[in-house]
Coordinates of C-alpha atoms and ligand atoms in Angstrom, one line a residue:
E1064 CA 0.0 0.0 0.0
I1065 CA 1.9 3.0 -1.2
L1066 CA -0.8 5.6 -1.3
D1067 CA -3.4 6.8 1.0
E1068 CA -6.7 6.0 -0.7
Q1069 CA -8.2 9.5 -0.1
D1070 CA -5.1 11.2 -1.5
M1071 CA -5.2 9.1 -4.5
E1072 CA -8.8 10.0 -5.1
D1073 CA -8.3 13.7 -4.6
S1074 CA -5.5 13.9 -7.1
A1075 CA -7.5 11.7 -9.5
K1076 CA -10.4 14.0 -9.3
E1077 CA -8.2 16.9 -10.2
A1078 CA -6.8 14.9 -13.0
A1079 CA -10.3 14.2 -14.3
D1080 CA -11.1 17.9 -14.1
D1081 CA -8.1 18.7 -16.2
E1082 CA -8.9 18.8 -19.9
Q1083 CA -5.7 17.1 -20.8
N1084 CA -5.7 14.9 -17.8
Q1085 CA -2.2 15.9 -16.9
V1086 CA -1.2 15.5 -13.4
E1087 CA 1.2 17.8 -11.8
P1088 CA 4.3 15.7 -11.2
E1089 CA 4.8 17.2 -7.7
Q1090 CA 1.5 15.8 -6.5
F1091 CA 2.6 12.3 -7.1
D1092 CA 6.1 12.8 -5.9
A1093 CA 4.9 13.8 -2.5
K1094 CA 2.8 10.7 -2.2
L1095 CA 5.3 8.3 -3.6
Q1096 CA 7.7 9.3 -0.9
K1097 CA 5.4 7.7 1.6
G1098 CA 6.5 4.4 0.0
D1099 CA 9.7 2.5 0.5
E1100 CA 12.3 5.2 0.5
S1101 CA 15.3 3.0 0.0
N1102 CA 13.8 2.1 -3.3
S1103 CA 12.7 5.5 -4.4
E1104 CA 14.2 5.1 -7.8
L1105 CA 11.8 2.3 -8.5
Q1106 CA 8.9 4.1 -6.9
M1107 CA 9.5 7.2 -8.9
A1108 CA 9.5 5.2 -12.0
A1109 CA 6.1 3.7 -11.2
P1110 CA 4.0 4.4 -14.2
I1111 CA 2.2 7.6 -13.4
D1112 CA -0.4 6.6 -15.9
D1113 CA -1.4 3.6 -13.8
L1114 CA -2.2 5.9 -10.9
Q1115 CA -4.6 8.1 -12.8
K1116 CA -8.2 7.6 -12.1
R1117 CA -11.3 8.6 -14.0
D1118 CA -15.0 8.8 -13.8
W1119 CA -16.2 5.8 -15.9
H1120 CA -19.9 6.6 -15.7
D1121 CA -21.8 6.9 -19.0
Y1122 CA -24.0 9.9 -18.0
T1123 CA -25.7 10.1 -21.4
A1124 CA -26.9 6.5 -21.1
M1125 CA -28.0 7.1 -17.5
E1126 CA -30.0 10.2 -18.4
R1127 CA -31.6 8.4 -21.3
D1128 CA -32.6 5.6 -19.0
A1129 CA -34.0 8.0 -16.4
Q1130 CA -36.5 9.2 -19.0
R1131 CA -37.8 5.7 -19.8
V1132 CA -41.3 4.8 -18.9
G1133 CA -43.3 1.6 -19.4
I1134 CA -43.8 -1.8 -18.1
G1135 CA -40.9 -3.0 -15.8
E1136 CA -39.0 0.3 -16.4
Q1137 CA -36.8 1.5 -13.5
G1138 CA -37.0 -2.1 -12.2
K1139 CA -40.5 -1.5 -10.9
I1140 CA -43.0 -4.3 -10.3
A1141 CA -44.5 -5.4 -13.6
K1142 CA -47.8 -7.1 -14.3
L1143 CA -49.7 -8.4 -17.3
D1144 CA -53.2 -6.9 -17.5
D1145 CA -54.6 -9.2 -20.1
E1146 CA -56.7 -11.8 -18.3
S1147 CA -56.8 -14.0 -21.3
V1148 CA -53.1 -14.9 -21.1
R1149 CA -53.2 -15.9 -17.4
E1150 CA -53.3 -19.6 -18.1
N1151 CA -50.3 -19.4 -20.5
E1152 CA -48.5 -17.1 -18.0
Q1153 CA -48.8 -19.9 -15.3
K1154 CA -47.6 -22.5 -17.8
V1155 CA -44.5 -20.6 -18.8
S1156 CA -43.7 -19.7 -15.2
I1157 CA -43.8 -23.3 -14.1
E1158 CA -41.6 -24.3 -17.0
N1159 CA -38.9 -21.7 -16.2
G1160 CA -39.2 -20.9 -12.6
F1161 CA -39.9 -17.2 -13.6
N1162 CA -42.6 -15.3 -15.4
G1163 CA -41.3 -15.6 -19.0
L1164 CA -44.4 -14.2 -20.6
L1165 CA -44.1 -11.1 -18.6
S1166 CA -40.5 -10.9 -19.5
D1167 CA -41.6 -10.8 -23.2
S1168 CA -43.5 -7.6 -22.5
I1169 CA -40.6 -5.8 -20.8
S1170 CA -38.0 -4.1 -22.9
V1171 CA -34.7 -5.9 -23.3
N1172 CA -33.2 -2.5 -22.8
R1173 CA -35.2 -1.6 -19.7
S1174 CA -33.8 0.9 -17.2
L1175 CA -32.9 -0.1 -13.6
P1176 CA -32.9 1.8 -10.3
D1177 CA -29.5 3.0 -9.2
I1178 CA -29.5 1.4 -5.8
R1179 CA -25.8 1.6 -5.1
H1180 CA -24.4 3.3 -2.0
I1181 CA -24.7 7.0 -2.7
D1182 CA -20.9 7.4 -2.6
C1183 CA -20.4 5.0 -5.4
R1184 CA -21.7 7.7 -7.8
K1185 CA -18.6 9.7 -7.1
K1186 CA -16.1 7.0 -7.2
L1187 CA -13.3 7.1 -9.7
Y1188 CA -11.4 4.1 -11.0
L1189 CA -8.1 3.5 -12.7
R1190 CA -7.9 4.9 -16.2
K1191 CA -6.3 1.8 -17.4
L1192 CA -8.4 -1.3 -16.8
P1193 CA -8.0 -4.8 -18.3
T1194 CA -10.3 -6.0 -21.1
V1195 CA -13.1 -8.4 -20.5
S1196 CA -14.6 -11.6 -22.0
V1197 CA -18.0 -12.3 -20.5
V1198 CA -18.9 -16.0 -20.4
I1199 CA -22.6 -16.7 -20.1
I1200 CA -23.6 -20.4 -19.9
F1201 CA -27.1 -21.5 -20.5
F1202 CA -29.3 -24.6 -20.7
D1203 CA -32.8 -24.1 -22.1
E1204 CA -32.8 -20.4 -21.1
Y1205 CA -35.8 -18.3 -21.9
L1206 CA -34.9 -16.2 -25.0
S1207 CA -36.0 -12.7 -23.8
V1208 CA -34.4 -13.2 -20.5
L1209 CA -31.2 -14.3 -22.1
M1210 CA -31.2 -11.4 -24.5
R1211 CA -32.0 -8.9 -21.7
S1212 CA -28.9 -10.2 -19.9
V1213 CA -26.8 -9.5 -23.0
H1214 CA -28.3 -6.1 -23.7
S1215 CA -27.8 -4.9 -20.2
L1216 CA -24.1 -5.8 -20.4
I1217 CA -23.6 -4.0 -23.7
N1218 CA -25.7 -1.0 -22.5
R1219 CA -23.8 -0.6 -19.3
S1220 CA -20.2 -1.5 -20.1
P1221 CA -17.6 0.8 -21.6
P1222 CA -17.1 -0.5 -25.1
E1223 CA -13.4 -0.3 -24.9
L1224 CA -13.4 -2.8 -22.0
L1225 CA -16.0 -5.2 -23.2
K1226 CA -14.2 -7.3 -25.8
E1227 CA -16.7 -10.1 -26.2
I1228 CA -19.6 -11.9 -24.8
I1229 CA -19.5 -15.7 -25.2
L1230 CA -22.7 -17.6 -24.9
V1231 CA -22.2 -21.2 -24.2
D1232 CA -25.1 -23.4 -25.0
D1233 CA -25.0 -26.5 -22.8
F1234 CA -26.8 -28.7 -25.4
S1235 CA -30.2 -27.1 -24.9
D1236 CA -33.4 -28.9 -25.9
R1237 CA -35.3 -25.8 -26.9
A1238 CA -35.3 -25.2 -30.6
Y1239 CA -35.6 -21.4 -30.5
L1240 CA -32.1 -21.3 -29.0
N1241 CA -30.7 -22.3 -32.4
K1242 CA -31.7 -20.2 -35.4
E1243 CA -33.8 -17.7 -33.6
L1244 CA -31.0 -16.9 -31.2
E1245 CA -28.5 -16.7 -34.1
D1246 CA -30.7 -14.3 -36.1
Y1247 CA -31.3 -12.1 -33.0
I1248 CA -27.6 -11.8 -32.5
V1249 CA -26.9 -11.0 -36.2
N1250 CA -29.7 -8.4 -36.2
H1251 CA -28.9 -6.6 -32.9
F1252 CA -25.3 -6.7 -32.0
A1253 CA -22.0 -5.5 -33.5
V1254 CA -20.3 -8.1 -35.6
G1255 CA -18.2 -10.5 -33.5
L1256 CA -19.2 -9.0 -30.1
V1257 CA -21.6 -11.8 -29.2
R1258 CA -20.6 -15.3 -30.0
V1259 CA -22.3 -18.7 -29.4
V1260 CA -20.3 -21.7 -28.5
R1261 CA -22.3 -24.9 -28.8
L1262 CA -21.5 -28.0 -26.8
P1263 CA -22.1 -31.3 -28.5
Q1264 CA -23.6 -32.9 -25.3
R1265 CA -24.9 -31.8 -21.9
T1266 CA -21.9 -31.0 -19.8
G1267 CA -23.2 -29.1 -16.9
L1268 CA -22.4 -25.6 -15.8
I1269 CA -18.8 -26.3 -14.8
G1270 CA -17.9 -27.9 -18.1
A1271 CA -19.8 -25.2 -20.0
R1272 CA -17.9 -22.4 -18.2
S1273 CA -14.6 -24.1 -18.9
A1274 CA -15.5 -24.3 -22.6
G1275 CA -16.3 -20.6 -22.6
A1276 CA -13.1 -19.7 -20.8
R1277 CA -11.1 -21.7 -23.3
N1278 CA -12.7 -19.6 -26.1
A1279 CA -12.1 -16.3 -24.4
T1280 CA -9.4 -13.9 -25.6
A1281 CA -9.5 -10.9 -23.2
D1282 CA -7.5 -10.3 -20.0
V1283 CA -10.3 -10.9 -17.5
L1284 CA -13.0 -13.6 -17.5
I1285 CA -16.4 -12.6 -16.1
F1286 CA -18.7 -15.5 -15.5
L1287 CA -22.5 -14.9 -15.3
D1288 CA -25.7 -16.8 -15.1
S1289 CA -28.0 -16.5 -18.1
H1290 CA -30.8 -14.6 -16.3
V1291 CA -29.1 -11.4 -15.0
E1292 CA -29.1 -7.6 -15.5
A1293 CA -26.0 -5.5 -15.1
N1294 CA -26.5 -2.2 -13.3
Y1295 CA -24.9 1.2 -13.9
N1296 CA -21.1 1.3 -13.9
W1297 CA -20.9 -2.3 -12.8
L1298 CA -17.6 -3.1 -14.6
P1299 CA -14.9 -0.7 -13.3
P1300 CA -15.3 -1.8 -9.6
L1301 CA -14.9 -5.4 -10.6
L1302 CA -11.8 -4.8 -12.6
E1303 CA -9.8 -2.4 -10.5
P1304 CA -8.8 -4.9 -7.8
I1305 CA -7.6 -7.2 -10.6
A1306 CA -5.7 -4.4 -12.2
I1307 CA -3.9 -3.9 -8.9
N1308 CA -3.5 -7.6 -8.1
K1309 CA -3.9 -10.1 -10.9
R1310 CA -4.6 -12.8 -8.3
A1311 CA -7.7 -11.1 -7.0
A1312 CA -11.1 -12.5 -7.9
V1313 CA -14.0 -10.1 -7.5
C1314 CA -17.8 -10.6 -7.1
P1315 CA -20.5 -8.0 -7.7
F1316 CA -23.3 -7.5 -5.2
I1317 CA -26.0 -9.8 -6.5
D1318 CA -29.4 -8.1 -6.5
V1319 CA -32.7 -9.8 -6.7
I1320 CA -34.9 -9.8 -9.8
D1321 CA -38.2 -11.0 -8.7
H1322 CA -39.2 -14.2 -10.5
S1323 CA -42.9 -13.3 -10.7
N1324 CA -42.9 -9.5 -11.4
F1325 CA -39.3 -8.7 -12.4
N1326 CA -39.0 -6.1 -9.7
Y1327 CA -35.3 -5.2 -9.1
R1328 CA -34.2 -4.9 -5.5
A1329 CA -31.2 -5.4 -3.1
Q1330 CA -31.1 -8.7 -1.1
D1331 CA -29.5 -7.0 1.9
E1332 CA -26.7 -4.6 2.8
G1333 CA -24.1 -7.1 1.7
A1334 CA -22.4 -10.0 3.5
R1335 CA -19.4 -12.2 3.3
G1336 CA -19.9 -15.6 1.8
G1337 CA -19.6 -18.9 3.7
F1338 CA -21.2 -22.4 3.9
D1339 CA -22.6 -24.8 6.5
W1340 CA -21.5 -28.4 6.9
Q1341 CA -24.1 -29.7 4.4
F1342 CA -22.5 -27.3 1.9
F1343 CA -25.4 -24.9 1.8
Y1344 CA -24.1 -21.4 0.8
K1345 CA -24.5 -19.1 3.8
R1346 CA -23.8 -15.5 4.5
L1347 CA -21.4 -14.3 7.2
P1348 CA -21.7 -10.8 8.7
L1349 CA -19.6 -7.9 7.4
L1350 CA -16.7 -7.0 9.7
P1351 CA -16.5 -3.6 11.5
E1352 CA -13.8 -2.4 9.1
D1353 CA -16.0 -3.4 6.1
L1354 CA -18.8 -1.3 7.5
K1355 CA -16.5 1.7 7.9
H1356 CA -15.8 1.8 4.1
P1357 CA -19.1 1.0 2.5
T1358 CA -17.9 1.5 -1.1
E1359 CA -14.6 -0.4 -0.8
P1360 CA -14.3 -4.0 -1.9
F1361 CA -14.2 -6.3 1.2
K1362 CA -12.7 -9.8 1.6
S1363 CA -15.1 -12.7 1.3
P1364 CA -14.3 -16.3 2.1
V1365 CA -16.6 -17.9 -0.5
M1366 CA -18.4 -16.7 -3.7
A1367 CA -22.0 -17.4 -4.3
G1368 CA -20.9 -19.0 -7.5
G1369 CA -22.6 -17.5 -10.5
L1370 CA -21.2 -14.1 -10.9
F1371 CA -17.5 -13.1 -10.6
A1372 CA -14.5 -11.7 -12.4
I1373 CA -11.0 -13.3 -12.4
S1374 CA -8.0 -12.7 -14.6
A1375 CA -7.7 -15.4 -17.3
E1376 CA -4.1 -15.9 -16.4
F1377 CA -4.8 -16.6 -12.7
F1378 CA -7.8 -18.8 -13.6
W1379 CA -5.6 -21.1 -15.7
E1380 CA -2.7 -20.9 -13.3
L1381 CA -5.2 -22.5 -10.8
G1382 CA -6.0 -25.1 -13.5
G1383 CA -9.5 -23.7 -14.1
Y1384 CA -12.4 -25.6 -12.6
D1385 CA -12.1 -29.3 -11.8
E1386 CA -13.9 -30.6 -14.8
G1387 CA -14.8 -33.7 -12.9
L1388 CA -17.5 -31.6 -11.3
D1389 CA -20.6 -32.5 -13.1
I1390 CA -23.8 -30.6 -14.0
W1391 CA -24.4 -28.2 -11.0
G1392 CA -23.0 -27.5 -7.6
G1393 CA -19.9 -27.3 -5.5
E1394 CA -17.8 -25.4 -8.0
Q1395 CA -18.2 -22.2 -6.1
Y1396 CA -16.4 -23.9 -3.1
E1397 CA -13.7 -25.5 -5.3
L1398 CA -12.7 -22.2 -6.9
S1399 CA -13.0 -20.1 -3.7
F1400 CA -10.8 -22.5 -1.7
K1401 CA -8.3 -22.7 -4.5
I1402 CA -8.2 -18.9 -4.9
W1403 CA -7.5 -18.3 -1.2
M1404 CA -5.3 -21.3 -0.5
C1405 CA -3.1 -20.9 -3.6
G1406 CA -2.0 -17.3 -3.4
G1407 CA -5.1 -15.3 -4.4
E1408 CA -7.7 -13.2 -2.7
M1409 CA -11.4 -12.8 -3.1
Y1410 CA -13.5 -9.6 -2.8
D1411 CA -17.0 -8.4 -3.0
A1412 CA -17.3 -5.0 -4.7
P1413 CA -20.3 -3.0 -3.3
C1414 CA -20.3 -0.5 -6.1
S1415 CA -20.7 -3.2 -8.7
R1416 CA -24.3 -4.6 -8.8
V1417 CA -25.8 -7.3 -11.0
G1418 CA -29.3 -8.5 -10.7
H1419 CA -30.1 -12.2 -10.8
I1420 CA -33.4 -14.0 -11.1
Y1421 CA -33.6 -16.4 -8.2
R1422 CA -36.0 -19.0 -9.5
G1423 CA -39.4 -19.6 -8.0
P1424 CA -41.4 -22.8 -8.1
R1425 CA -40.5 -24.9 -11.2
K1426 CA -41.7 -28.2 -12.5
S1427 CA -39.2 -30.9 -11.8
I1428 CA -36.9 -31.8 -14.7
P1429 CA -35.6 -35.3 -15.1
S1430 CA -32.0 -35.5 -14.0
P1431 CA -29.5 -35.6 -16.8
R1432 CA -27.4 -38.2 -14.9
K1433 CA -28.1 -41.5 -13.3
G1434 CA -26.0 -41.1 -10.1
D1435 CA -25.9 -38.4 -7.4
Y1436 CA -23.7 -35.9 -9.1
L1437 CA -24.1 -33.2 -6.4
H1438 CA -22.6 -35.3 -3.6
K1439 CA -20.0 -36.6 -5.9
N1440 CA -19.0 -33.0 -6.7
Y1441 CA -18.9 -32.2 -3.0
K1442 CA -16.8 -35.2 -2.2
R1443 CA -14.3 -34.2 -4.9
V1444 CA -14.0 -30.7 -3.4
A1445 CA -13.7 -32.1 0.2
E1446 CA -11.1 -34.8 -0.7
V1447 CA -8.8 -32.4 -2.6
W1448 CA -9.1 -29.2 -0.5
M1449 CA -10.6 -29.7 2.9
D1450 CA -8.0 -31.9 4.7
E1451 CA -9.3 -33.1 8.1
Y1452 CA -12.3 -30.7 7.9
K1453 CA -13.8 -33.0 5.3
N1454 CA -15.0 -35.2 8.1
Y1455 CA -17.4 -32.5 9.3
L1456 CA -19.0 -32.6 6.0
Y1457 CA -19.2 -36.3 5.9
A1458 CA -20.5 -36.5 9.5
N1459 CA -23.4 -34.4 8.4
G1460 CA -24.1 -36.4 5.3
E1461 CA -26.1 -39.2 6.8
G1462 CA -24.0 -41.8 5.1
I1463 CA -24.3 -40.3 1.5
Y1464 CA -20.5 -39.7 1.2
E1465 CA -19.6 -43.2 2.1
R1466 CA -21.8 -44.4 -0.8
V1467 CA -20.6 -42.0 -3.6
D1468 CA -17.3 -42.4 -5.4
A1469 CA -15.4 -39.2 -6.0
G1470 CA -13.6 -40.6 -9.1
D1471 CA -10.0 -39.9 -10.0
L1472 CA -8.5 -36.9 -8.2
T1473 CA -4.9 -37.2 -9.2
A1474 CA -4.9 -34.2 -11.4
Q1475 CA -6.6 -32.0 -8.8
K1476 CA -4.2 -33.1 -6.1
A1477 CA -1.3 -32.4 -8.4
I1478 CA -2.3 -28.8 -8.8
R1479 CA -2.5 -28.3 -5.1
T1480 CA 1.0 -29.7 -4.7
K1481 CA 2.4 -27.8 -7.7
L1482 CA 1.1 -24.5 -6.5
K1483 CA 2.2 -25.2 -2.9
C1484 CA -1.2 -24.2 -1.6
K1485 CA -1.9 -23.6 2.0
S1486 CA -3.8 -25.9 4.3
F1487 CA -7.6 -25.8 4.8
K1488 CA -6.9 -25.1 8.5
W1489 CA -5.1 -21.9 7.4
F1490 CA -8.2 -20.9 5.3
M1491 CA -10.6 -21.6 8.2
E1492 CA -8.4 -19.7 10.7
N1493 CA -7.5 -16.7 8.6
V1494 CA -10.2 -16.2 6.0
A1495 CA -13.4 -17.9 7.3
F1496 CA -12.4 -17.3 10.9
D1497 CA -16.0 -16.8 12.1
L1498 CA -17.6 -19.6 10.2
M1499 CA -17.3 -22.3 12.9
K1500 CA -19.0 -20.1 15.4
S1501 CA -21.9 -19.2 13.1
Y1502 CA -22.2 -22.6 11.5
P1503 CA -20.8 -25.2 13.9
P1504 CA -20.5 -28.7 12.4
F1505 CA -22.3 -30.3 15.3
D1506 CA -25.0 -28.8 17.4
P1507 CA -23.5 -27.7 20.7
P1508 CA -25.1 -29.4 23.8
D1509 CA -28.6 -28.4 24.9
Y1510 CA -29.0 -26.0 27.7
A1511 CA -31.6 -28.3 29.3
S1512 CA -33.6 -31.4 28.3
G1513 CA -36.4 -33.6 29.7
A1514 CA -39.8 -33.0 31.0
I1515 CA -41.0 -29.4 31.9
Q1516 CA -42.8 -29.9 35.2
N1517 CA -45.0 -27.2 36.7
L1518 CA -44.2 -26.2 40.3
G1519 CA -47.7 -24.9 41.1
D1520 CA -49.1 -28.3 40.3
Q1521 CA -46.2 -30.8 40.3
T1522 CA -48.3 -33.6 38.7
K1523 CA -48.5 -31.5 35.5
C1524 CA -46.0 -31.3 32.6
V1525 CA -45.9 -29.6 29.2
D1526 CA -47.2 -32.1 26.6
T1527 CA -48.1 -32.2 23.0
L1528 CA -51.3 -34.1 23.9
G1529 CA -50.6 -36.3 20.9
R1530 CA -51.2 -33.4 18.5
S1531 CA -49.0 -32.7 15.5
R1532 CA -47.4 -29.4 14.6
H1533 CA -49.5 -26.2 14.0
N1534 CA -51.6 -27.1 17.1
R1535 CA -51.7 -25.6 20.6
L1536 CA -49.6 -27.3 23.3
G1537 CA -51.2 -28.4 26.6
I1538 CA -50.4 -30.0 29.8
Y1539 CA -50.7 -33.6 31.0
H1540 CA -49.9 -35.9 33.8
C1541 CA -46.1 -36.0 34.3
A1542 CA -44.1 -39.0 33.2
D1543 CA -42.3 -41.0 35.9
D1544 CA -38.9 -40.3 34.5
L1545 CA -38.6 -36.6 34.3
V1546 CA -35.1 -36.7 32.7
R1547 CA -36.1 -39.2 30.0
P1548 CA -39.8 -38.9 29.6
Q1549 CA -41.9 -40.2 26.8
R1550 CA -41.8 -38.4 23.5
S1551 CA -44.8 -36.1 24.0
Q1552 CA -43.0 -34.5 27.0
Y1553 CA -39.4 -34.7 26.0
W1554 CA -38.2 -31.1 25.3
S1555 CA -34.7 -29.6 24.6
L1556 CA -33.7 -26.1 25.1
S1557 CA -31.3 -26.1 22.2
W1558 CA -28.2 -24.1 21.6
K1559 CA -30.2 -21.9 19.3
R1560 CA -32.4 -21.2 22.3
D1561 CA -35.5 -22.7 20.9
L1562 CA -37.6 -25.2 22.9
R1563 CA -37.9 -28.2 20.6
L1564 CA -39.4 -31.6 20.8
R1565 CA -36.3 -33.8 21.2
R1566 CA -34.7 -34.7 17.9
K1567 CA -37.5 -33.1 16.0
K1568 CA -38.0 -29.9 14.1
D1569 CA -41.1 -28.9 16.1
C1570 CA -40.7 -25.8 18.4
M1571 CA -42.6 -23.9 21.0
D1572 CA -43.9 -20.8 19.2
V1573 CA -45.8 -17.8 20.5
Q1574 CA -47.6 -15.7 17.9
I1575 CA -49.2 -12.9 19.9
W1576 CA -47.7 -10.6 22.5
G1577 CA -50.9 -9.9 24.5
E1578 CA -52.4 -11.5 27.6
N1579 CA -52.7 -15.3 27.9
A1580 CA -50.8 -15.8 24.6
P1581 CA -51.2 -19.4 23.6
V1582 CA -48.1 -21.6 23.1
W1583 CA -48.1 -23.4 19.8
L1584 CA -46.1 -26.3 18.3
W1585 CA -44.7 -24.9 15.1
D1586 CA -41.9 -25.6 12.6
C1587 CA -38.5 -24.6 14.1
H1588 CA -37.1 -21.6 12.2
G1589 CA -33.9 -21.2 14.1
Q1590 CA -34.2 -17.4 13.9
Q1591 CA -35.0 -16.9 17.6
G1592 CA -37.6 -14.1 17.6
N1593 CA -40.9 -15.6 18.6
Q1594 CA -39.2 -18.9 19.3
Y1595 CA -36.6 -17.6 21.7
W1596 CA -36.7 -19.1 25.2
Y1597 CA -34.5 -18.7 28.3
Y1598 CA -34.6 -21.0 31.4
D1599 CA -33.5 -19.3 34.6
Y1600 CA -32.7 -22.3 36.7
Q1601 CA -32.6 -20.1 39.9
T1602 CA -36.0 -18.4 39.6
K1603 CA -37.3 -21.4 37.6
L1604 CA -38.9 -19.0 35.1
I1605 CA -39.1 -20.0 31.4
M1606 CA -38.9 -16.6 29.7
H1607 CA -40.1 -16.0 26.1
G1608 CA -38.4 -13.4 24.0
K1609 CA -35.1 -11.6 24.5
E1610 CA -36.5 -8.9 26.8
G1611 CA -37.1 -11.6 29.5
K1612 CA -40.3 -10.0 30.6
R1613 CA -42.8 -12.7 29.5
C1614 CA -43.0 -16.1 31.0
M1615 CA -44.6 -19.5 30.4
E1616 CA -47.5 -20.1 32.7
L1617 CA -50.0 -22.8 33.5
L1618 CA -53.5 -21.5 33.9
P1619 CA -54.8 -24.0 36.6
S1620 CA -58.5 -23.2 36.0
T1621 CA -58.5 -24.1 32.3
E1622 CA -55.3 -26.2 32.2
E1623 CA -54.0 -24.0 29.4
L1624 CA -50.4 -23.3 28.6
V1625 CA -49.9 -19.6 27.9
V1626 CA -47.4 -16.7 28.2
N1627 CA -47.9 -13.7 30.4
K1628 CA -45.9 -11.0 32.2
C1629 CA -43.3 -12.6 34.4
D1630 CA -44.1 -12.9 38.1
V1631 CA -41.7 -15.0 40.3
S1632 CA -44.3 -15.1 43.1
N1633 CA -46.7 -17.0 40.9
S1634 CA -45.7 -20.7 41.3
Y1635 CA -47.7 -21.7 38.2
M1636 CA -45.1 -19.7 36.3
R1637 CA -42.2 -21.7 37.7
W1638 CA -41.0 -24.9 36.2
S1639 CA -38.5 -27.6 36.9
F1640 CA -36.6 -28.8 33.7
G1641 CA -35.6 -32.5 33.7
F1642 CA -31.8 -32.0 33.2
V1643 CA -30.2 -28.6 33.3
N1644 CA -26.7 -28.1 31.8
K1645 CA -25.5 -25.3 34.0
Ligands
UD2_2490 C1 -26.1 -20.9 -8.1 C2 -25.2 -19.9 -8.8 C3 -24.7 -20.7 -10.0 C4 -23.9 -21.9 -9.6 C5 -24.8 -22.8 -8.7 C6 -24.0 -23.9 -8.1 C7 -25.6 -17.5 -8.4 C8 -26.4 -16.4 -8.6 N1 -25.9 -18.7 -9.1 O1 -27.1 -21.4 -8.8 O2 -23.9 -19.9 -10.9 O3 -22.7 -21.5 -9.0 O4 -25.3 -22.0 -7.7 O5 -23.4 -24.7 -9.0 O6 -24.6 -17.5 -7.6 N2 -26.6 -24.4 -16.5 C9 -26.0 -25.1 -17.5 N3 -26.0 -26.4 -17.6 C10 -26.6 -27.2 -16.6 C11 -27.2 -26.5 -15.5 C12 -27.2 -25.1 -15.4 O7 -25.5 -24.4 -18.4 O8 -26.6 -28.4 -16.7 C13 -26.6 -22.9 -16.4 C14 -27.9 -22.3 -16.2 O9 -28.6 -22.0 -17.4 C15 -27.5 -21.0 -15.5 C16 -26.3 -21.4 -14.7 O10 -25.8 -22.6 -15.2 O11 -27.1 -20.0 -16.4 C17 -26.6 -21.7 -13.2 O12 -27.7 -22.5 -13.0 P1 -29.0 -21.9 -12.2 O13 -29.2 -20.5 -12.5 O14 -30.0 -22.9 -12.4 O15 -28.4 -22.0 -10.7 P2 -28.6 -21.1 -9.4 O16 -28.7 -19.7 -9.8 O17 -29.5 -21.7 -8.5
MN2491 MN1 -29.0 -18.6 -11.6

């Protein structure tokens, strides 16, 4: 880090103001001296050009977009008014997992809301940025959605940076993706800008991306799903970290395009990427220093998978994707681990935003493979990269991993050795250092378990009364063994602080905050809130909610189980809990 960020921006702003973009040499001299003085010769020779920043916004296009009105414009909620198409709308939606018919009525050039952090609008980026090959893979994608993806890229990328868009067809079944797609491209895009690569058989998204990457000719590869929309000035923030460090991979913020109405919105304020021990992608909180600089790229342990930029050189240095990963899944972990462990870094860039259609309900499609490709993929990643941590994944797999064969891993292991990559332990301790706490591989012990016995009437215990979930709980004659009672009375106060039926996903749930609030048996959501409970083993109160002001109570007259304002003097509010883990 030679330069103070702010200094660099200030001088760059001045540079941008200057017609000829000439920077006064003294300005840089002063700052360069902050660097390694013993090496000032080299520092002075640092190409001044590379330090120049500029405003990359295309204001003409943005103003033009701001004027646009019509269905779905500005990313607003869209709707088809014609009742007669309703049936067809349903049919197309269920085939695609999004409202394709509605998409046909929205312009492929539609405008989007500029929902970036306000300071992103003023941000300048290096004048010299690498060129880009965008690789979009698709299998049976809906045509207007695919074309809107492409138009948005062309409309919102500086032409001098966007060298080509490569569409890789993963052997689609849909006929319109042949001639109709080719004709569209010929009629709408500059010659050679958009190319289609056709795979001779279904390869899956990993193989398709690799094929696209092999066809790419620019400095940087940007991989995208086939149902996205790039937002204003999305490209420079993705490229600058790579211009500075060619071993940086950068992800945009992924916004949500609603599958039913094409509304464009943020998913949250941003988060770091992680996973749990069933390999579900999870989000980790931003760090305090990330929050202090809301427009700066921040380090993220794992990418979501679909949308990211990486220099072609680094991608191939890493051996690309493991092409033994079939169809869908796991590749985001493989590449993320590889990037971090083998000398790279990964960032999320808040000022770069790309919308993605997260699919809604979709009719099930027959699997293109006989075996369980997903767990095979996961096992490949675990065997090659996760060292002893792979056992956490396997322990949560209910025996699946013992049954799948990962196949030949020689080539992947050889890459790890050749690049002298760090251990997975290093990754977990230095990059994903908070993951174990947020997503422990095994549930930590319960705070308490057993029967919940009322102290006002010691013959009575909380009981399901044989009812299933979505019913009120009641009370019943206590079991003889209060530590190991029968199933209808066997409760655990879990580490997530919900009160669940032992080994089940049914939790005590309170849905109103008024007087005599009934206690229900409901699906555990793990989000605390209205399922948060606290047992104070000294007062013997079972408190509901984080305020600790409302408590579980037995109403002796009606034998109902309710929640009311806590009162230690009321013995019907006090409970003994089978076994308490103090
Ligand atoms: C998420 C990622 C996706 C990928 C996947 C895990 C985001 C927004 N998306 O999936 O990129 O990392 O997790 O593997 O992070 N496709 C093919 N051939 C196939 C199957 C899919 O080309 O056999 C294409 C498909 O058309 C799409 C892309 O692969 O462009 C990703 O598939 P998806 O959109 O169904 O998956 P998604 O978004 O749930
Ligand atoms: Mn997708």
